[in-house]
CSV table of C-alpha atoms in Angstrom, one decimal:
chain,number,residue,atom,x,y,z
A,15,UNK,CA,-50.9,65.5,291.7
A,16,UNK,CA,-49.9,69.2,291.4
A,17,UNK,CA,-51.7,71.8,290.1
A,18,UNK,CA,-52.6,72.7,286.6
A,19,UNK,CA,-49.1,72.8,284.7
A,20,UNK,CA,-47.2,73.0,288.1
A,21,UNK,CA,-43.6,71.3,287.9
A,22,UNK,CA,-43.5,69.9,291.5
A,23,UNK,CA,-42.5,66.5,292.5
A,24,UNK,CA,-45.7,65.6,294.4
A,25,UNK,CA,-46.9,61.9,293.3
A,26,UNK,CA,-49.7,61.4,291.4
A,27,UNK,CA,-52.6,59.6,292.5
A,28,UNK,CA,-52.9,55.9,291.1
A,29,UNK,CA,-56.7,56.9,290.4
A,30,UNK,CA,-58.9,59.5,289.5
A,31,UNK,CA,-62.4,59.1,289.0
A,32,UNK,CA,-65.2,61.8,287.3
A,33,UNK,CA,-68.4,62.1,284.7
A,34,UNK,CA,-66.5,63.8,282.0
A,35,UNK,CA,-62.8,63.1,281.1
A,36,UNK,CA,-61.7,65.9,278.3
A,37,UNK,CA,-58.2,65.0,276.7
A,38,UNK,CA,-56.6,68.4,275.8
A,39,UNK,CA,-56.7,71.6,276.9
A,40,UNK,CA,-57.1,74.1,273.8
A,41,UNK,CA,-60.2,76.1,273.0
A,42,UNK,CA,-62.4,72.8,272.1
A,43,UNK,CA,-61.3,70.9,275.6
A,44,UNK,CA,-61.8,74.1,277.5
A,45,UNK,CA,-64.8,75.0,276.0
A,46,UNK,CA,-66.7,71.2,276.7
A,47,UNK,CA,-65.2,71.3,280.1
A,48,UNK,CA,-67.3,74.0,280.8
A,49,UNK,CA,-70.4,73.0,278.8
A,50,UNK,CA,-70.1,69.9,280.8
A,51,UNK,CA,-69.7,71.6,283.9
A,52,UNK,CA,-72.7,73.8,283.5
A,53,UNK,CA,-74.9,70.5,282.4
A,54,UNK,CA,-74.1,69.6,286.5
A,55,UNK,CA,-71.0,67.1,285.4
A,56,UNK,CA,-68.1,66.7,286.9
A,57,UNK,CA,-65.1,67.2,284.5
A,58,UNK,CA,-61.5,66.4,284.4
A,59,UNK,CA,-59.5,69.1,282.0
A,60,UNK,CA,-56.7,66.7,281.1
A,61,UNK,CA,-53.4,68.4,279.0
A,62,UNK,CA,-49.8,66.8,278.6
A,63,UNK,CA,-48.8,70.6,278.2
A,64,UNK,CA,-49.8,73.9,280.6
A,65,UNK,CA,-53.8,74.1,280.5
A,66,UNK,CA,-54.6,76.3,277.8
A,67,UNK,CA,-51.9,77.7,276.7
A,68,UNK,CA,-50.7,74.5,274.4
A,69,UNK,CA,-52.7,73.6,271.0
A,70,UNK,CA,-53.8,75.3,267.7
A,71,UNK,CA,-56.1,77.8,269.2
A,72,UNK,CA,-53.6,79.9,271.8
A,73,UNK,CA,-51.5,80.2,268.3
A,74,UNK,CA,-53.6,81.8,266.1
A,75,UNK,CA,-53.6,85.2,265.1
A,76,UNK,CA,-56.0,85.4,262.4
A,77,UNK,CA,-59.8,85.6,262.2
A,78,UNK,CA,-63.1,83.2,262.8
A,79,UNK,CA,-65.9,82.9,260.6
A,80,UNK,CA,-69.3,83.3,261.8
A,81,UNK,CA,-72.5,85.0,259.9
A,82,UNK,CA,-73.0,87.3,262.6
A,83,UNK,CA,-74.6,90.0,260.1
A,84,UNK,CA,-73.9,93.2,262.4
A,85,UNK,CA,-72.0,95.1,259.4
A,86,UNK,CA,-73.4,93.5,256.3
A,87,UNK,CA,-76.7,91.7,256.2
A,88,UNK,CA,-75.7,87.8,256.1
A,89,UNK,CA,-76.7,84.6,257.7
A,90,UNK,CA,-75.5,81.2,258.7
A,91,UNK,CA,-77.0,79.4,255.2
A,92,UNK,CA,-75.1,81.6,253.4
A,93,UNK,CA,-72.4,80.9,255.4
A,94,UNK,CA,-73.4,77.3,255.1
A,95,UNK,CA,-73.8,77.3,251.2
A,96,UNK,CA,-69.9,79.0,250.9
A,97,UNK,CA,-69.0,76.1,253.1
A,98,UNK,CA,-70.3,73.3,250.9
A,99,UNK,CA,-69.2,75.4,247.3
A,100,UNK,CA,-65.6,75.6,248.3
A,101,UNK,CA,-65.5,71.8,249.9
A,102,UNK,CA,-66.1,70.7,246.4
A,103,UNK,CA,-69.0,68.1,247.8
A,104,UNK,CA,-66.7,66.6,250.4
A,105,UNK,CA,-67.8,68.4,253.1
A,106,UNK,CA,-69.8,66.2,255.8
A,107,UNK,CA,-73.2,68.6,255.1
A,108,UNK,CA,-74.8,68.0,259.0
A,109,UNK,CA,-71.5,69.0,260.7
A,110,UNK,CA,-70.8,72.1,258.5
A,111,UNK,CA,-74.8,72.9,259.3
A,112,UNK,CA,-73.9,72.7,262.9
A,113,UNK,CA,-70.8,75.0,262.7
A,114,UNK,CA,-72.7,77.2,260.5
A,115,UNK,CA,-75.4,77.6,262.4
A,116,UNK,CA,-73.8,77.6,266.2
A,117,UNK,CA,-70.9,80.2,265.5
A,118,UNK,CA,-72.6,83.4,265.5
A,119,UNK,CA,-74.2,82.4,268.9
A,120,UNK,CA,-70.5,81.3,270.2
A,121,UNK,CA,-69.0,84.6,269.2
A,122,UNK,CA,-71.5,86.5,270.8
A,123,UNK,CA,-71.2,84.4,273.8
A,124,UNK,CA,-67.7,85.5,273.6
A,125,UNK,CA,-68.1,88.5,273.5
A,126,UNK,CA,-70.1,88.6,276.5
A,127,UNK,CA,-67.2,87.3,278.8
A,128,UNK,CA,-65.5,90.2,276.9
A,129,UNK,CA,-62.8,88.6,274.7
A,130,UNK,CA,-62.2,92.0,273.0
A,131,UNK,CA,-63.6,91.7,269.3
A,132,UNK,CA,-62.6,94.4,267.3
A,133,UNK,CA,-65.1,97.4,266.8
A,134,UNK,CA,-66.3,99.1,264.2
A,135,UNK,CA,-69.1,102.1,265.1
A,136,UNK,CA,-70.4,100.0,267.9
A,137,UNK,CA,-70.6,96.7,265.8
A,138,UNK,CA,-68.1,93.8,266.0
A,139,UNK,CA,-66.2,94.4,262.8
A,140,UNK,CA,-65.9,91.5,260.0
A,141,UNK,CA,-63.2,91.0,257.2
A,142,UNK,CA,-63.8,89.8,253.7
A,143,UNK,CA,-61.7,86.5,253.2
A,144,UNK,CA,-61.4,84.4,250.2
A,145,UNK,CA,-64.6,82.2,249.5
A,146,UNK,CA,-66.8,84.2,251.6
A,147,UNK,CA,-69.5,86.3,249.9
A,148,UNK,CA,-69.3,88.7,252.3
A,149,UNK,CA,-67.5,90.6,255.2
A,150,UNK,CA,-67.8,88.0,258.3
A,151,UNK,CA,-64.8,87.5,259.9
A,152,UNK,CA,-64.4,88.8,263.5
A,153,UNK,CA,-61.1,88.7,265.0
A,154,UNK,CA,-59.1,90.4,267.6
A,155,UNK,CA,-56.2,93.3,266.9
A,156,UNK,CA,-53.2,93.6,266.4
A,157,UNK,CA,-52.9,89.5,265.1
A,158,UNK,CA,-54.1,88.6,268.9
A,159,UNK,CA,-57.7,86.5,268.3
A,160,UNK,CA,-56.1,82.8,269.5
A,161,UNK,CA,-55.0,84.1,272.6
A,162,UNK,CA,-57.8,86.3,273.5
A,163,UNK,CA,-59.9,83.2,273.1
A,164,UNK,CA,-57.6,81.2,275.2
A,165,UNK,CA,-57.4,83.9,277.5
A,166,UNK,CA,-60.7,84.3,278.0
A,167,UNK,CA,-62.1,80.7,278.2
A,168,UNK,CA,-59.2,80.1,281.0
A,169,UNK,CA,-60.6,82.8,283.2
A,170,UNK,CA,-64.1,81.3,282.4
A,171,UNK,CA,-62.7,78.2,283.9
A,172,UNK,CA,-61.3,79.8,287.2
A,173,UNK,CA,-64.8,80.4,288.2
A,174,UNK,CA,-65.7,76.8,287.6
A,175,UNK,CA,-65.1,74.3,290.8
A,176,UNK,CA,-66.7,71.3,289.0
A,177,UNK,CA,-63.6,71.5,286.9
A,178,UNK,CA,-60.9,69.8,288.0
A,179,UNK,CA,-57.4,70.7,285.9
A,180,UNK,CA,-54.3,68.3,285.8
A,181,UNK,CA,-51.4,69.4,283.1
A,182,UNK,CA,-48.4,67.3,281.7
A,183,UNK,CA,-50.2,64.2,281.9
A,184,UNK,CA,-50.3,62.4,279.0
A,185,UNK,CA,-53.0,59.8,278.2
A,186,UNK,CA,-51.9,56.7,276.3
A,187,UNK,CA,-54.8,54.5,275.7
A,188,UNK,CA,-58.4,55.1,275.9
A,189,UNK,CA,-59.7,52.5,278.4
A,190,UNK,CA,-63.1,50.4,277.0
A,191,UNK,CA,-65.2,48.1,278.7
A,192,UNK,CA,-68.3,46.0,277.3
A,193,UNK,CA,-67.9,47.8,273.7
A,194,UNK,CA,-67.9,51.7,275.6
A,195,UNK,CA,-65.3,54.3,276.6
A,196,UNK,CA,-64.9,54.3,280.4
A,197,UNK,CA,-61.7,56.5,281.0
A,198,UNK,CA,-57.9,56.2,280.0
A,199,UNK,CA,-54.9,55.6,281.7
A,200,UNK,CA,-52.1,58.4,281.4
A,201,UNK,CA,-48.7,58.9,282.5
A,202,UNK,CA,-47.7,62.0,284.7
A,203,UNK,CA,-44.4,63.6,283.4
A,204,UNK,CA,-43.3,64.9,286.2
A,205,UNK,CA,-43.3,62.1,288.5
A,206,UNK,CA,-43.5,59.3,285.5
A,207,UNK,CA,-46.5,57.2,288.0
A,208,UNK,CA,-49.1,55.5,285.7
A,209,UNK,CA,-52.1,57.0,286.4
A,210,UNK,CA,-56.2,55.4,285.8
A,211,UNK,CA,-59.2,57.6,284.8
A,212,UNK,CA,-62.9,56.6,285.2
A,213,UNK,CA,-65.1,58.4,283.6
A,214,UNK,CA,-69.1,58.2,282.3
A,215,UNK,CA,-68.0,59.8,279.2
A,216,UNK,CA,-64.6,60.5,277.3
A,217,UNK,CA,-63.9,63.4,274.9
A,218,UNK,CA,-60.9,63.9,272.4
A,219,UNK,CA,-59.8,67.1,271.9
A,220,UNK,CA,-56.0,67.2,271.3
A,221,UNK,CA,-55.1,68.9,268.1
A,222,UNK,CA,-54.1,67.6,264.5
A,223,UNK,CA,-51.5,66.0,262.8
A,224,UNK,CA,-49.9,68.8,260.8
A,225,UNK,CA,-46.8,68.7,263.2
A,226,UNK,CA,-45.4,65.9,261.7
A,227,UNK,CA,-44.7,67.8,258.5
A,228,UNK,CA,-41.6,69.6,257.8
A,229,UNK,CA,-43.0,73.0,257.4
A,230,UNK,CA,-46.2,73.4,259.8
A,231,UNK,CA,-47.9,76.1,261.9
A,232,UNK,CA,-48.3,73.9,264.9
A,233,UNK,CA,-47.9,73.9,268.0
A,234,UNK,CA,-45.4,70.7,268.8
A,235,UNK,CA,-48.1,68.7,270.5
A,236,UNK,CA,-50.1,68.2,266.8
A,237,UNK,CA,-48.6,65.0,266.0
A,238,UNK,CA,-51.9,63.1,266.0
A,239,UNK,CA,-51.4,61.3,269.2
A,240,UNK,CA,-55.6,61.8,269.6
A,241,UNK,CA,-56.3,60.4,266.3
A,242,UNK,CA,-54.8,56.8,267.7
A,243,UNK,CA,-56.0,57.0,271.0
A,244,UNK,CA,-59.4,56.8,269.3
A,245,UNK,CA,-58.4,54.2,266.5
A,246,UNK,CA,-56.9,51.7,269.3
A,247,UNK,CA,-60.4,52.5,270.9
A,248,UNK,CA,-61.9,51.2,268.1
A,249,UNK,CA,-63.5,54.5,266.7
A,250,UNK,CA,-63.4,54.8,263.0
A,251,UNK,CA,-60.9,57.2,261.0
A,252,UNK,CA,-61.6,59.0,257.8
A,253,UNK,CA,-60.4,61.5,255.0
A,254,UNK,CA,-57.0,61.0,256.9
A,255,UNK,CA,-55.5,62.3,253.4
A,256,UNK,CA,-57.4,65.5,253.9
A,257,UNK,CA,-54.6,67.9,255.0
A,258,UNK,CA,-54.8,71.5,254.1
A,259,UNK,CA,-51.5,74.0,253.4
A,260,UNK,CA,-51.6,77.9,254.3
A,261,UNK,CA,-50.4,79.0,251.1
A,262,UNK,CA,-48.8,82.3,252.4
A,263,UNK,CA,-46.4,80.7,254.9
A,264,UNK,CA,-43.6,82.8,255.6
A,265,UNK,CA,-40.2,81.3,254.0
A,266,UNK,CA,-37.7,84.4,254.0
A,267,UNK,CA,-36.1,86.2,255.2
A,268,UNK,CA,-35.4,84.7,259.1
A,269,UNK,CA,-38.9,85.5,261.0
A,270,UNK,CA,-38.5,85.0,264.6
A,271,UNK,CA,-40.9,85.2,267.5
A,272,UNK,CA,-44.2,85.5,264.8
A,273,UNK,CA,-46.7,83.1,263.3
A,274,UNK,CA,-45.7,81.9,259.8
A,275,UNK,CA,-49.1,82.3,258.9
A,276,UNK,CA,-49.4,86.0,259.8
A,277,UNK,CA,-49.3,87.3,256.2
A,278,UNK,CA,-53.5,86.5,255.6
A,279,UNK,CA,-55.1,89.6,257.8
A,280,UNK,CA,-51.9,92.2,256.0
A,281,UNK,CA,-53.7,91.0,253.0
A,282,UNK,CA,-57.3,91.1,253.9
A,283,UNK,CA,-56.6,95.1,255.0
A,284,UNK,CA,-53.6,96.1,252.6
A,285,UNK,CA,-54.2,93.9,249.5
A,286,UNK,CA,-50.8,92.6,249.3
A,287,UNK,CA,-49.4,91.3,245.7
A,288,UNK,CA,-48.4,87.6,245.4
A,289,UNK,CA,-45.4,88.0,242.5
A,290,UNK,CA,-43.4,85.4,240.9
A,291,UNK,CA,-39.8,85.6,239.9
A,292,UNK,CA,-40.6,87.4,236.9
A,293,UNK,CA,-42.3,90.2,239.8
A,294,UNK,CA,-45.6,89.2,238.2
A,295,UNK,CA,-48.4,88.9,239.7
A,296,UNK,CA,-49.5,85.4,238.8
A,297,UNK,CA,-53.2,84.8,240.7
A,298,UNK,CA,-55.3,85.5,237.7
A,299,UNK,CA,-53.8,82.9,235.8
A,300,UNK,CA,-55.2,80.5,238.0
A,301,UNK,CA,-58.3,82.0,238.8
A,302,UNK,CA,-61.9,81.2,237.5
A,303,UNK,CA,-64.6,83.4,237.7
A,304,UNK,CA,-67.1,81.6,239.6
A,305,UNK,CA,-68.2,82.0,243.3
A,306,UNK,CA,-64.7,80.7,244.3
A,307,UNK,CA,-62.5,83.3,243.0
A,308,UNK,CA,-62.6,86.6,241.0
A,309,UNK,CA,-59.1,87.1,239.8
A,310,UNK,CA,-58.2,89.2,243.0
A,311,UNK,CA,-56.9,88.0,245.9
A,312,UNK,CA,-59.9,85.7,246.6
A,313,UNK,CA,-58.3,82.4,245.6
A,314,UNK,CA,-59.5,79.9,248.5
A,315,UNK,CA,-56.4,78.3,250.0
A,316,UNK,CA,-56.6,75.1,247.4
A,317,UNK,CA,-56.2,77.2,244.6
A,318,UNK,CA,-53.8,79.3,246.2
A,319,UNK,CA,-51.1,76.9,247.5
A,320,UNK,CA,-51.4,75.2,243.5
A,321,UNK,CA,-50.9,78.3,241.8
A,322,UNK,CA,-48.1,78.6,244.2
A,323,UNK,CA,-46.6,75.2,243.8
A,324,UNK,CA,-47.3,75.2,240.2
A,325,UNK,CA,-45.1,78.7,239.6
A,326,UNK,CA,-42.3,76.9,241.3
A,327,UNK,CA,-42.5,74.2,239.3
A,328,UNK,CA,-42.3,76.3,236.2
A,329,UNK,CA,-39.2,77.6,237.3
A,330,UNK,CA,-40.3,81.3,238.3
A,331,UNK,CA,-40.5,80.6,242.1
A,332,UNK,CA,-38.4,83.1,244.6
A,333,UNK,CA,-35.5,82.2,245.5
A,334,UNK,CA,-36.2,80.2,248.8
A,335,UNK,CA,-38.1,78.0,246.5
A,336,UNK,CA,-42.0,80.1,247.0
A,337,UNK,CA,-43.5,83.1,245.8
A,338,UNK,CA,-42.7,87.1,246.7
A,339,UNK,CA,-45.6,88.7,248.9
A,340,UNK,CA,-45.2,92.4,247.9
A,341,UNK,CA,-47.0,95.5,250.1
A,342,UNK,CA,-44.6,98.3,248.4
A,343,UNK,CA,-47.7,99.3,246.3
A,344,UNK,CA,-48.9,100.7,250.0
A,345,UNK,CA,-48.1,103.7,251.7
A,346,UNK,CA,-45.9,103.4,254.7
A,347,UNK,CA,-48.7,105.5,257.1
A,348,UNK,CA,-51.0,103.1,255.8
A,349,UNK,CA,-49.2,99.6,256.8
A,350,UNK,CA,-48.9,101.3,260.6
A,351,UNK,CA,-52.0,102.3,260.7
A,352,UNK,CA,-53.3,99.1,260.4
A,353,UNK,CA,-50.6,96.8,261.8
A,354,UNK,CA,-49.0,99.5,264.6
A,355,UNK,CA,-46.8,97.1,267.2
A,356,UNK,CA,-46.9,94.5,264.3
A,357,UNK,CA,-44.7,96.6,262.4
A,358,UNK,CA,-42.1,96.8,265.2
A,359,UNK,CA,-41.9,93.4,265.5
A,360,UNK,CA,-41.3,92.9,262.2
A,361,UNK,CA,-38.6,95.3,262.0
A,362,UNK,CA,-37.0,94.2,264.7
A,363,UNK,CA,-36.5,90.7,262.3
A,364,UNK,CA,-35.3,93.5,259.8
A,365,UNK,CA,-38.2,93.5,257.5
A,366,UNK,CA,-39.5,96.9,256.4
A,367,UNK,CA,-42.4,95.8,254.1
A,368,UNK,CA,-43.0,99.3,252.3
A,369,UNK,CA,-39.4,98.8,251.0
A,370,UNK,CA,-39.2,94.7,249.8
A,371,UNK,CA,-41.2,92.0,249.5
A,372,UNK,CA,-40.8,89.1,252.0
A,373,UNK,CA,-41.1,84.8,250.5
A,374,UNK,CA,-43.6,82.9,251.0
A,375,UNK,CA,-44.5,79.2,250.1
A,376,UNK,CA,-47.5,76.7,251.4
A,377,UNK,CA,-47.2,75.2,254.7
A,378,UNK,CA,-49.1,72.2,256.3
A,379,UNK,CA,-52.0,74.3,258.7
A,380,UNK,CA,-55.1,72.2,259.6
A,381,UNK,CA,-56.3,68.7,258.9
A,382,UNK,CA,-59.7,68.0,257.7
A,383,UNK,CA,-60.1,64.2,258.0
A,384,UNK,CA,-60.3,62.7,261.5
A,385,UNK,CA,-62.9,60.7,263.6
A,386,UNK,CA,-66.3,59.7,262.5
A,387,UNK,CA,-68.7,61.4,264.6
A,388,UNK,CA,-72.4,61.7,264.6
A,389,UNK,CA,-74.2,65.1,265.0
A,390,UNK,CA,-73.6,64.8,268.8
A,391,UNK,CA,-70.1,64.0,267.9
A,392,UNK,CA,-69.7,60.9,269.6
A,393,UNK,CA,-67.7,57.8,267.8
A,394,UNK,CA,-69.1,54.6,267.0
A,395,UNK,CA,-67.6,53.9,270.0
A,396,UNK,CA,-70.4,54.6,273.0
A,397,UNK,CA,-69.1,57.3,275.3
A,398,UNK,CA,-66.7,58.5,273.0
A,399,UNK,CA,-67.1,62.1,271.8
A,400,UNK,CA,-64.4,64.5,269.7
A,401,UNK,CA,-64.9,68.3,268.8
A,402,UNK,CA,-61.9,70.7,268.1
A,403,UNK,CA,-59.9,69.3,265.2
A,404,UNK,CA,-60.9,66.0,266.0
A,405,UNK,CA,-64.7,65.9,264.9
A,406,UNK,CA,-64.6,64.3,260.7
A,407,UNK,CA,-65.0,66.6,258.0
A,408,UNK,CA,-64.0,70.3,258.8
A,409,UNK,CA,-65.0,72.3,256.5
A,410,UNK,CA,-62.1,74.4,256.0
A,411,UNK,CA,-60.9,75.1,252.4
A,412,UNK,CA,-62.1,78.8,253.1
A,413,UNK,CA,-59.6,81.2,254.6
A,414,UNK,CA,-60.4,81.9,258.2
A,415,UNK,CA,-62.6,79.2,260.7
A,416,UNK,CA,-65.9,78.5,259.8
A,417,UNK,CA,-66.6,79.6,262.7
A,418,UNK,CA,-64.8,79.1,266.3
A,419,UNK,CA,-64.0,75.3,265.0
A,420,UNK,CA,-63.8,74.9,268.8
A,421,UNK,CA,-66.4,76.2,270.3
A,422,UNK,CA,-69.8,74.7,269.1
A,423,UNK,CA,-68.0,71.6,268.7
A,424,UNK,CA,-67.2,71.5,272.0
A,425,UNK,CA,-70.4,72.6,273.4
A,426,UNK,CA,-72.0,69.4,272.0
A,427,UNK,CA,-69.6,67.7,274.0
A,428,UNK,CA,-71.4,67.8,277.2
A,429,UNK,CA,-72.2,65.1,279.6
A,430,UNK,CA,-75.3,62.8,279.0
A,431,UNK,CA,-75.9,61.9,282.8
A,432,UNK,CA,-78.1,59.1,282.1
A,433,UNK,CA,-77.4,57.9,285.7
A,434,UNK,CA,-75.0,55.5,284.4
A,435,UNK,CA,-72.8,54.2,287.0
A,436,UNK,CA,-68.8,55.7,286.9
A,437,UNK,CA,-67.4,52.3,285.4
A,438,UNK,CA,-64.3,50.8,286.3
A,439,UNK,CA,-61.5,50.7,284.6
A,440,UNK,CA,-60.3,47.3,282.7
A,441,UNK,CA,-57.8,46.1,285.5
A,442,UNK,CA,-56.0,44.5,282.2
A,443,UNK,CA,-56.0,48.0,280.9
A,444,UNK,CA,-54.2,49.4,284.6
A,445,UNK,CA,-51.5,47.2,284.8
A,446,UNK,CA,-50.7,47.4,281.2
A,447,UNK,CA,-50.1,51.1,281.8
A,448,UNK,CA,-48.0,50.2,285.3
A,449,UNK,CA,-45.6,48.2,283.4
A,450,UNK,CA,-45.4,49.8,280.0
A,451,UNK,CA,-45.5,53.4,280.2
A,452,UNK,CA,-42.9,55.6,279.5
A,453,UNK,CA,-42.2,58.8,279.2
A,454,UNK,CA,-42.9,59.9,275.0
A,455,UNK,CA,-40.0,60.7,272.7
A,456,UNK,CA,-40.5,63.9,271.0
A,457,UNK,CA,-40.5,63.0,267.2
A,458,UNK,CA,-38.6,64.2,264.2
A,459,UNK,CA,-40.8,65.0,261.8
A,460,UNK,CA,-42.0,62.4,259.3
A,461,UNK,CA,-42.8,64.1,255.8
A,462,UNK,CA,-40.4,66.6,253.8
């Protein structure tokens, strides 16, 4: 086998054996290959793209949530308590405690292996977003936090030799013996060989589903290929129905080369105006005066993309079928000063944003519903684990991450080297793979 997201033509092994087998390579796979590493595992960093650079986290631009409290007093139960107000009760309470709790700790850790937070008189600077009671979103300028994360946890993983990293493989069934996960068998693209795993312990980490949606933010690997690996394993699935839509997704004009869902930090620092056909700002009609929204533009992304939807469906949506996101209201100096290169870019798709509004309609963005886990996030299956997007229960009707949704998922992903022996993989399992793989279609999408 090559190296990590290498396209040579060397074969693959038949067989691969380790403690710790983590499928995908985003932020939550390359974080629990390194918390696994540093328990004293042994770890194969599986990916059927290049190692961190494929997945949800290297995409996005925005901001995570953490109660850090270096600019405004806060901490992680009030963090905790917005969590649990805008989930509406659905929220699994014990996993949105451990996010809660873990994040500032993450973000500082980050910021130790210098990811480049922004800075604000010596103090990591923090945004106000919708259904937060305070400033506490950290993120990196100009739109960059994703791949600063991604950047930075692949250079953390240079410096581990315990990990061992093998891109454009793609695992197709978790392999289970006596009732427990004990590795998967995969299929190496370039060379199309079957190829068997052992492992003590397997971890999911490969993304959502919102890629099967018409209008998405994903990256094309989000088809939720992880979500029935772990059902064929016999894990449980729930709130599959659970799917959440950025409700400022950009519709028009062409954007090209930029995140649909850039619009949310223009808005966080220049207070851009949502407008309806009628140029009306239509938020307050929508709005109640609780802890969930004010009337300004702190309508959590629920109550967002419905007052969206439901302007459309009253006939005074733009004319791409959304809603006009207006910044004329603020001074040219102003947008540069806050978005410099981002302004360039956009120009160069010929949109000048002190001079006309741009469309924008919901999109499908993250998935909330996926495997049941326990607080260590393993399945019911024994020595199956998820974290990233995969763990049940995100709770994610706020704008921005609750906190790095990777990273203290991940970090309870770790090995438990109970001195278990490697088991072998089901020989039924290995030839089933020999005879059946092939290479994956890539999918049209499934829902309008």
């Amino acid at each position: 086998m090559t190296a990590a997201g290498s396209n040579g033509a060397a074969a693959a092994p038949t067989h691969i054996g380790t403690d710790v087998l983590v499928i995908g390579a985003g932020g939550a796979g390359m974080y629990a290959a390194l918390e696994a590493a540093r328990a004293g595992a042994a770890v194969v960093l599986a990916d059927r793209s290049l190692i961190g650079r494929g997945g949800a986290t290297v995409m996005a631009q925005m901001t995570v949530a953490a109660a850090l409290g270096e600019q405004t007093p806060d901490h992680w139960e009030h963090h905790l308590s917005d969590t649990l107000a805008a989930g509406r009760g659905l929220c699994d309470e014990r996993l949105a405690a451990l996010l809660c709790e873990d994040g500032p700790r993450r973000l500082r850790e980050m910021d130790d292996w210098k990811v480049g937070w922004a800075r604000e008189d010596g103090h990591i600077k923090q945004a106000q977003a919708p259904g937060h009671d305070r400033p506490r979103c950290a993120y990196v300028d100009f739109l960059a936090t994703g791949p600063a994360v991604s950047r930075t946890l692949r250079a953390q993983l240079n410096a581990v030799n315990a990990v061992r990293r093998i891109g454009e493989l793609v695992i197709v069934d978790i392999a289970v013996r006596d009732g427990e996960a004990c590795g998967a068998t995969a299929l190496h693209l370039p060379t199309g060989r079957a190829v068997t795993l052992a492992a003590k312990a397997v971890v999911i980490a490969t993304g959502g589903l919102t890629g099967l949606y018409r209008r998405n933010s994903a990256s094309c690997n989000m088809g939720g290929d992880g979500y029935a690996l772990a059902l064929r394993a016999g894990a449980e699935l729930i709130d599959m129905e659970f799917v959440q839509f950025f409700p400022i997704g950009h519709l028009a004009p062409r954007l090209v080369g930029m995140d649909p869902i850039m619009w949310d930090p223009f808005r966080y620092k220049l207070g851009g105006r949502l407008l309806n056909a009628e140029m009306r700002e239509f938020e307050q009609d929508y709005a109640t005066r609780d802890n969930r929204s004010d009337g300004r533009y702190v309508l959590t992304r629920d109550l967002a993309t419905y007052a969206i939807t439901r302007e459309v469906e009253a006939g005074r949506g733009s004319p791409a079928g959304g809603a006009y996101l207006s910044f004329q209201h603020v001074p040219e100096a102003e947008i540069r000063s806050a978005f410099g290169p981002v302004v360039d870019r956009l120009a160069a798709n010929g949109i000048d944003l002190a001079k006309r509004p741009v469309e924008v309609a919901p999109i499908a963005h993250y998935h909330m519903g996926g495997v049941r886990v326990d607080e260590t996030l393993q399945a019911r299956v024994p020595g199956l684990y998820t974290c990233g997007y995969r763990a049940t229960r995100s709770p994610r009707p706020l704008c921005s991450a609750p906190a790095p949704v990777a990273t203290p998922r991940g970090a309870r992903c770790r090995a438990r080297r109970s001195g278990r022996r490697r088991p072998p993989v089901p020989h039924s399992t290995c030839c089933a793979a020999r005879k059946g793989a092939t290479p994956p279609i890539r999918r049209r999408s499934l829902v309008n």
